[in-house]
Amino acid sequence: MDSHDLVVVAGRRLPRVDEVLDGWFEVAAARAGRFGSRYVHIIESLRRNTAGGKRFRPRMVLAAYESLGGTDIDVAARVAAAYELLHTALIVHDDVIDRDFVRRGRPNVSGSYRDRATTAGIPLPLAEHRGMSVAVVAGDLALAGAYRLVDEAGADELTRGRLIEILDDAVSAAAAGEYADVDFSLHVEMPSVDDIVEMERLKTAWYSFEAPLQAGAVLAGASLPTIDALGVFGRNIGIAYQIVDDVLGVFGEEGVTGKSSVGDLREGKRTVLIAHAATRPEWNTVRGLFGDPALDDDGAARLRDAIAASGARTFAELLAADYANRAWEALADGAVPASTRDELAPVVRAVLERTR
Amino acid sequence: MDSHDLVVVAGRRLPRVDEVLDGWFEVAAARAGRFGSRYVHIIESLRRNTAGGKRFRPRMVLAAYESLGGTDIDVAARVAAAYELLHTALIVHDDVIDRDFVRRGRPNVSGSYRDRATTAGIPLPLAEHRGMSVAVVAGDLALAGAYRLVDEAGADELTRGRLIEILDDAVSAAAAGEYADVDFSLHVEMPSVDDIVEMERLKTAWYSFEAPLQAGAVLAGASLPTIDALGVFGRNIGIAYQIVDDVLGVFGEEGVTGKSSVGDLREGKRTVLIAHAATRPEWNTVRGLFGDPALDDDGAARLRDAIAASGARTFAELLAADYANRAWEALADGAVPASTRDELAPVVRAVLERTR
């Protein structure tokens, strides 16, 4: 998930989050130094992978926290930073699972260690395996860091317990979503639209939207109905966001989205868009192109035309809008104060604009 | 590391640890159930991988805690269980890194999912990848569980912070050790004996001995000199244990150790034994056999003879005894009460007996 259009939210406090992350990386590097100098590279590699992100999950924590009246920015920044480290952990491990060595056009953790190994004369398969091994370890460190940051955020005992519970649920949801995703990729049959929506909710929306919003609300001392409403908001806007992301993955302009619009088709990524298209007669003529590692631009254009002609693009855009509307509804809940509605409304608008 | 001869320690309280682990697995399974029925399999698979172990790390926590006067068995059992879950997480991820699908003669997490996938008609390379993907996720859940258990152990605020610090250090040490181990395996040159001792300390001894002993001591409210002495004890006995384990991996009787004595030689496992042998002229004649995937019993016997003739076996056994003696010395420290010395002495004896 990319989020360059959601950077309108809660930006003012982000420097504090980066300070917390810097602090965590410095402590981790100092600890690593005690274990030998080579090992510091893992921390540096994690740090590079965390740098320059849009801090989308921290924004959700801070938006909920501050709009609900929270004033202890130090505590909130630590919880916010925990969700950024969780994100780092999950994408590093997701890249291992997807055998990806590149993220956003640059080598990821696996990629940089693969490259170090090939430079040292290690043959490619071994070098790739080394990259993935280091990434398994690096992801573990980031995951441990997320727990540590929540643990030491400085919240009172009861709040801390609830924050850890929310974090735990988010980790489990992401694991369940990853499991479902791996499962889909092994079967010839296309999963249903509902199965894909559920997978995307678990794998990404939960830890990216629901959990950080609820963590910010709990930290601000919000009431249960408010926390619940933010959960419903987060779930629905998160699903909407993922559906739009999948549509852009196929129909987005590369110059605007910054990523190839052939990649998802070439790797056979199972999305709402494709699940719907696969139920239509137009799919029969292009079925063989989908997931073909040798797919070229012409083939991709034929696939895109068939998907559009089948009505799947429109279906996916309407489905995203439907989830965005449910997110609006959750914001309209009486338990959500106007300040929070104002803070989060741009998120919905940003997602809806992406559907156009 | 196997530990069937160290089960003399702190066995009385282990049923409480198993109750805590059962509780964690039940909560995890209930949570998983909310995410869909299939996903419960990951928890079941983790549970199978955790069942039947010797609970060696929990024993260390409890031995330190009770012998230092701790009486709140519920708190101690939760911290002890955390170290068992950490062990599960690390071996599940270590198996991913080593591409192992079997542990102790039975399918591990990767292996059981690979087998499910092949049964469902998935071709082997894809099925193996699926198994490893699920194991990445499963290890994450166990690691998160370890943090959660320490967090909710019920220790006071200050103690909890110190316990999390010890856990964090253990995770980082294991990561650094795994990193070093991956690094060794990629190079043609044999690492030095010192490098291997350091790797084994970081990868296994720290989280298996040092950290659980110190956690038990901190929880019991021990003084810093006592905690330090137990750390020194744990480090040295842990290293001794690993060296003996490596000797047994090559010279142990399969009927006694329960594992093949060809496996380590066939996979080219770099140990103190081998690092020393490789510096001796006897190695030249057998060098080509070491790490040969096709190594047979005759070849293994030739390698064993050369290692023994080179003096490496004696060297490794003396080195283990030396570390065990340092462990004795740490126990003799005035800061270690007699009750703790009595509780831990059998550990040293068990390790020394293994050297014979």
Short mmCIF file of C-alpha atoms in Angstrom, two decimals, chain B residues 26 127 212 297 324 326:
data_model
loop_
_atom_site.label_atom_id
_atom_site.label_comp_id
_atom_site.label_asym_id
_atom_site.label_seq_id
_atom_site.Cartn_x
_atom_site.Cartn_y
_atom_site.Cartn_z
CA GLU B 26 -6.12 -21.34 23.72
CA ALA B 127 4.63 -26.54 -1.45
CA PRO B 212 16.25 -17.07 31.55
CA ASP B 297 28.61 -43.86 6.35
CA ALA B 324 32.12 -25.65 32.53
CA ARG B 326 34.27 -21.14 34.52
#
